[in-house]
Short mmCIF file of N, CA and C in Angstrom, two decimals:
data_model
loop_
_atom_site.label_atom_id
_atom_site.label_comp_id
_atom_site.label_asym_id
_atom_site.label_seq_id
_atom_site.Cartn_x
_atom_site.Cartn_y
_atom_site.Cartn_z
N PRO A 29 -25.16 -8.44 4.51
CA PRO A 29 -24.01 -8.33 5.73
C PRO A 29 -23.07 -9.60 5.42
N GLU A 30 -21.96 -9.13 6.08
CA GLU A 30 -20.96 -10.36 6.11
C GLU A 30 -21.21 -10.86 7.30
N ARG A 31 -20.75 -12.23 7.21
CA ARG A 31 -21.15 -13.51 8.41
C ARG A 31 -19.93 -12.91 9.45
N GLN A 32 -20.49 -13.10 10.59
CA GLN A 32 -19.52 -12.77 11.55
C GLN A 32 -18.80 -14.31 12.13
N GLN A 33 -17.49 -14.00 12.53
CA GLN A 33 -17.15 -15.25 12.83
C GLN A 33 -16.01 -15.37 13.67
N LEU A 34 -15.98 -16.25 14.68
CA LEU A 34 -14.80 -16.34 15.50
C LEU A 34 -13.99 -17.62 15.28
N GLU A 35 -12.81 -17.26 15.20
CA GLU A 35 -12.08 -18.53 14.96
C GLU A 35 -10.75 -18.84 16.29
N PHE A 36 -10.66 -19.94 16.60
CA PHE A 36 -9.70 -20.28 17.62
C PHE A 36 -8.33 -21.09 17.28
N LEU A 37 -7.47 -21.07 17.58
CA LEU A 37 -6.24 -21.99 17.24
C LEU A 37 -5.59 -22.25 18.57
N ILE A 38 -5.76 -23.40 19.20
CA ILE A 38 -4.84 -23.68 20.25
C ILE A 38 -3.77 -24.34 20.05
N ARG A 39 -2.35 -23.78 20.41
CA ARG A 39 -1.12 -24.14 20.01
C ARG A 39 -0.76 -25.23 20.65
N ALA A 40 0.30 -25.87 20.33
CA ALA A 40 0.97 -26.82 21.03
C ALA A 40 1.46 -26.51 22.44
N ASP A 41 1.90 -25.21 22.73
CA ASP A 41 2.24 -24.94 23.97
C ASP A 41 1.26 -24.44 24.90
N GLY A 42 -0.10 -24.75 24.35
CA GLY A 42 -1.14 -24.19 25.23
C GLY A 42 -1.89 -22.79 24.90
N ALA A 43 -1.35 -22.09 24.16
CA ALA A 43 -1.60 -20.82 23.94
C ALA A 43 -2.65 -20.75 23.05
N VAL A 44 -3.65 -19.74 23.18
CA VAL A 44 -4.79 -19.56 22.46
C VAL A 44 -4.58 -18.53 21.48
N GLU A 45 -4.77 -18.49 19.86
CA GLU A 45 -4.89 -17.29 19.25
C GLU A 45 -6.71 -17.15 18.69
N GLU A 46 -6.88 -16.02 18.76
CA GLU A 46 -8.36 -15.66 18.49
C GLU A 46 -8.34 -14.89 17.28
N LYS A 47 -9.30 -15.05 16.45
CA LYS A 47 -9.55 -14.36 15.05
C LYS A 47 -10.76 -14.08 14.88
N VAL A 48 -11.16 -12.67 14.91
CA VAL A 48 -12.46 -12.16 14.68
C VAL A 48 -12.45 -11.43 13.06
N THR A 49 -13.79 -12.04 12.42
CA THR A 49 -13.90 -11.48 11.00
C THR A 49 -15.48 -11.46 11.13
N GLY A 50 -15.55 -10.22 10.04
CA GLY A 50 -17.18 -10.18 9.69
C GLY A 50 -17.24 -8.67 10.51
N VAL A 51 -16.83 -8.36 11.26
CA VAL A 51 -17.10 -7.21 12.53
C VAL A 51 -16.49 -6.15 12.29
N ASN A 52 -17.12 -5.08 12.04
CA ASN A 52 -16.28 -3.74 11.78
C ASN A 52 -16.14 -2.86 13.29
N GLY A 53 -14.99 -1.94 13.28
CA GLY A 53 -15.02 -1.26 14.52
C GLY A 53 -14.67 -2.04 15.58
N ALA A 54 -14.55 -1.37 16.74
CA ALA A 54 -14.62 -2.22 18.11
C ALA A 54 -15.30 -2.88 18.73
N ASP A 55 -16.29 -3.29 17.69
CA ASP A 55 -17.32 -4.47 18.36
C ASP A 55 -16.70 -5.80 18.58
N CYS A 56 -15.67 -6.03 17.84
CA CYS A 56 -14.91 -7.26 18.04
C CYS A 56 -14.54 -7.57 19.64
N ALA A 57 -14.09 -6.60 20.14
CA ALA A 57 -13.75 -6.69 21.47
C ALA A 57 -14.71 -6.85 22.35
N ALA A 58 -15.72 -6.30 22.14
CA ALA A 58 -17.20 -6.52 23.03
C ALA A 58 -17.57 -7.88 22.84
N ILE A 59 -17.39 -8.51 21.77
CA ILE A 59 -17.87 -10.01 21.35
C ILE A 59 -16.89 -10.83 22.04
N THR A 60 -15.93 -10.63 22.23
CA THR A 60 -14.79 -11.56 22.67
C THR A 60 -14.21 -11.53 24.32
N ALA A 61 -14.60 -10.13 24.93
CA ALA A 61 -14.53 -9.92 26.21
C ALA A 61 -14.73 -11.24 27.14
N GLY A 62 -15.57 -11.79 26.99
CA GLY A 62 -16.29 -12.68 27.87
C GLY A 62 -15.25 -13.94 27.69
N ILE A 63 -15.03 -14.41 26.51
CA ILE A 63 -14.51 -15.39 26.26
C ILE A 63 -12.78 -15.05 26.84
N GLU A 64 -12.34 -14.08 26.80
CA GLU A 64 -10.83 -13.64 26.93
C GLU A 64 -10.92 -13.75 28.48
N LEU A 65 -11.87 -13.41 29.11
CA LEU A 65 -11.82 -13.31 30.40
C LEU A 65 -11.60 -14.68 31.18
N THR A 66 -12.30 -15.97 30.47
CA THR A 66 -12.28 -17.05 31.00
C THR A 66 -10.63 -17.75 30.51
N LEU A 67 -10.35 -16.97 29.26
CA LEU A 67 -9.07 -17.92 28.93
C LEU A 67 -7.81 -17.07 29.73
N GLY A 68 -7.79 -15.99 30.13
CA GLY A 68 -6.53 -15.72 31.17
C GLY A 68 -5.97 -14.32 30.28
N GLU A 69 -4.90 -14.07 30.62
CA GLU A 69 -4.15 -13.06 30.23
C GLU A 69 -3.81 -13.10 28.72
N ILE A 70 -3.91 -11.64 28.18
CA ILE A 70 -3.84 -11.47 26.72
C ILE A 70 -2.38 -10.90 26.90
N VAL A 71 -1.58 -11.76 26.12
CA VAL A 71 -0.05 -11.45 25.90
C VAL A 71 -0.08 -10.48 24.71
N TRP A 72 -0.65 -10.65 23.42
CA TRP A 72 -0.58 -9.77 22.18
C TRP A 72 -1.80 -9.63 21.27
N ARG A 73 -2.03 -8.72 21.22
CA ARG A 73 -3.34 -8.32 20.27
C ARG A 73 -3.01 -7.51 18.86
N ASP A 74 -3.48 -7.70 17.88
CA ASP A 74 -3.05 -7.47 16.67
C ASP A 74 -4.57 -7.15 16.05
N HIS A 75 -4.82 -5.85 15.41
CA HIS A 75 -6.15 -5.24 14.97
C HIS A 75 -5.96 -5.91 13.62
N THR A 76 -7.50 -6.20 13.06
CA THR A 76 -6.95 -6.23 11.44
C THR A 76 -7.85 -4.91 10.90
N PRO A 77 -7.66 -4.84 9.62
CA PRO A 77 -7.91 -3.59 9.26
C PRO A 77 -9.41 -3.35 9.00
N ASP A 78 -10.02 -4.37 9.36
CA ASP A 78 -11.67 -4.13 9.93
C ASP A 78 -12.00 -3.51 11.22
N TYR A 79 -10.88 -3.63 12.16
CA TYR A 79 -11.12 -3.05 13.51
C TYR A 79 -11.00 -1.38 13.10
N TYR A 80 -10.42 -0.86 12.06
CA TYR A 80 -10.32 0.15 11.77
C TYR A 80 -11.52 1.03 10.96
N ARG A 81 -12.35 0.05 10.46
CA ARG A 81 -13.25 0.57 9.72
C ARG A 81 -14.54 1.01 10.49
N GLU A 82 -15.54 1.93 9.95
CA GLU A 82 -16.52 2.52 10.99
C GLU A 82 -17.31 1.38 10.89
N GLU A 83 -18.12 1.20 12.13
CA GLU A 83 -19.11 0.24 12.47
C GLU A 83 -20.22 0.46 11.18
N SER A 84 -20.89 -0.66 10.60
CA SER A 84 -21.78 -0.70 9.63
C SER A 84 -23.08 -1.07 9.80
N ASN A 85 -23.74 -0.07 11.02
CA ASN A 85 -25.10 -0.15 11.54
C ASN A 85 -26.06 0.70 10.79
N PRO A 86 -27.10 0.22 9.68
CA PRO A 86 -28.04 1.11 8.99
C PRO A 86 -28.74 1.92 10.08
N ASP A 87 -29.14 1.53 11.09
CA ASP A 87 -29.72 2.23 11.98
C ASP A 87 -29.00 3.56 12.25
N GLN A 88 -27.73 3.38 12.83
CA GLN A 88 -26.80 4.30 13.17
C GLN A 88 -26.61 5.45 12.03
N SER A 89 -26.34 4.95 10.67
CA SER A 89 -26.35 5.75 9.50
C SER A 89 -27.31 6.65 9.34
N GLU A 90 -28.23 6.01 9.50
CA GLU A 90 -30.00 6.77 9.31
C GLU A 90 -30.01 7.89 10.54
N ILE A 91 -29.50 7.72 11.82
CA ILE A 91 -29.87 8.48 12.64
C ILE A 91 -28.61 9.76 12.41
N GLN A 92 -27.34 9.53 11.93
CA GLN A 92 -26.23 10.53 11.81
C GLN A 92 -27.15 11.40 10.62
N ALA A 93 -27.45 10.75 9.51
CA ALA A 93 -28.18 11.67 8.66
C ALA A 93 -29.05 12.44 8.46
N THR A 94 -30.12 12.46 9.61
CA THR A 94 -31.13 13.24 9.95
C THR A 94 -30.82 14.02 10.87
N SER A 95 -29.75 13.85 11.58
CA SER A 95 -29.31 14.79 12.76
C SER A 95 -28.90 16.39 12.60
#
């Protein structure tokens, strides 16, 4: 499995950019929700191609295949 990583860039104007890698689907939103609440208002959000990929949970795939 790919390594999950959060990267933060604090710009000179105080704005914070956040990048999530190694997470497929909308799980990235769940991972960063608490941090985003602490940081404040989200001004802009851009989803990477990973966001639009299906989550790669082997247990979930097995359940779907046997149903």
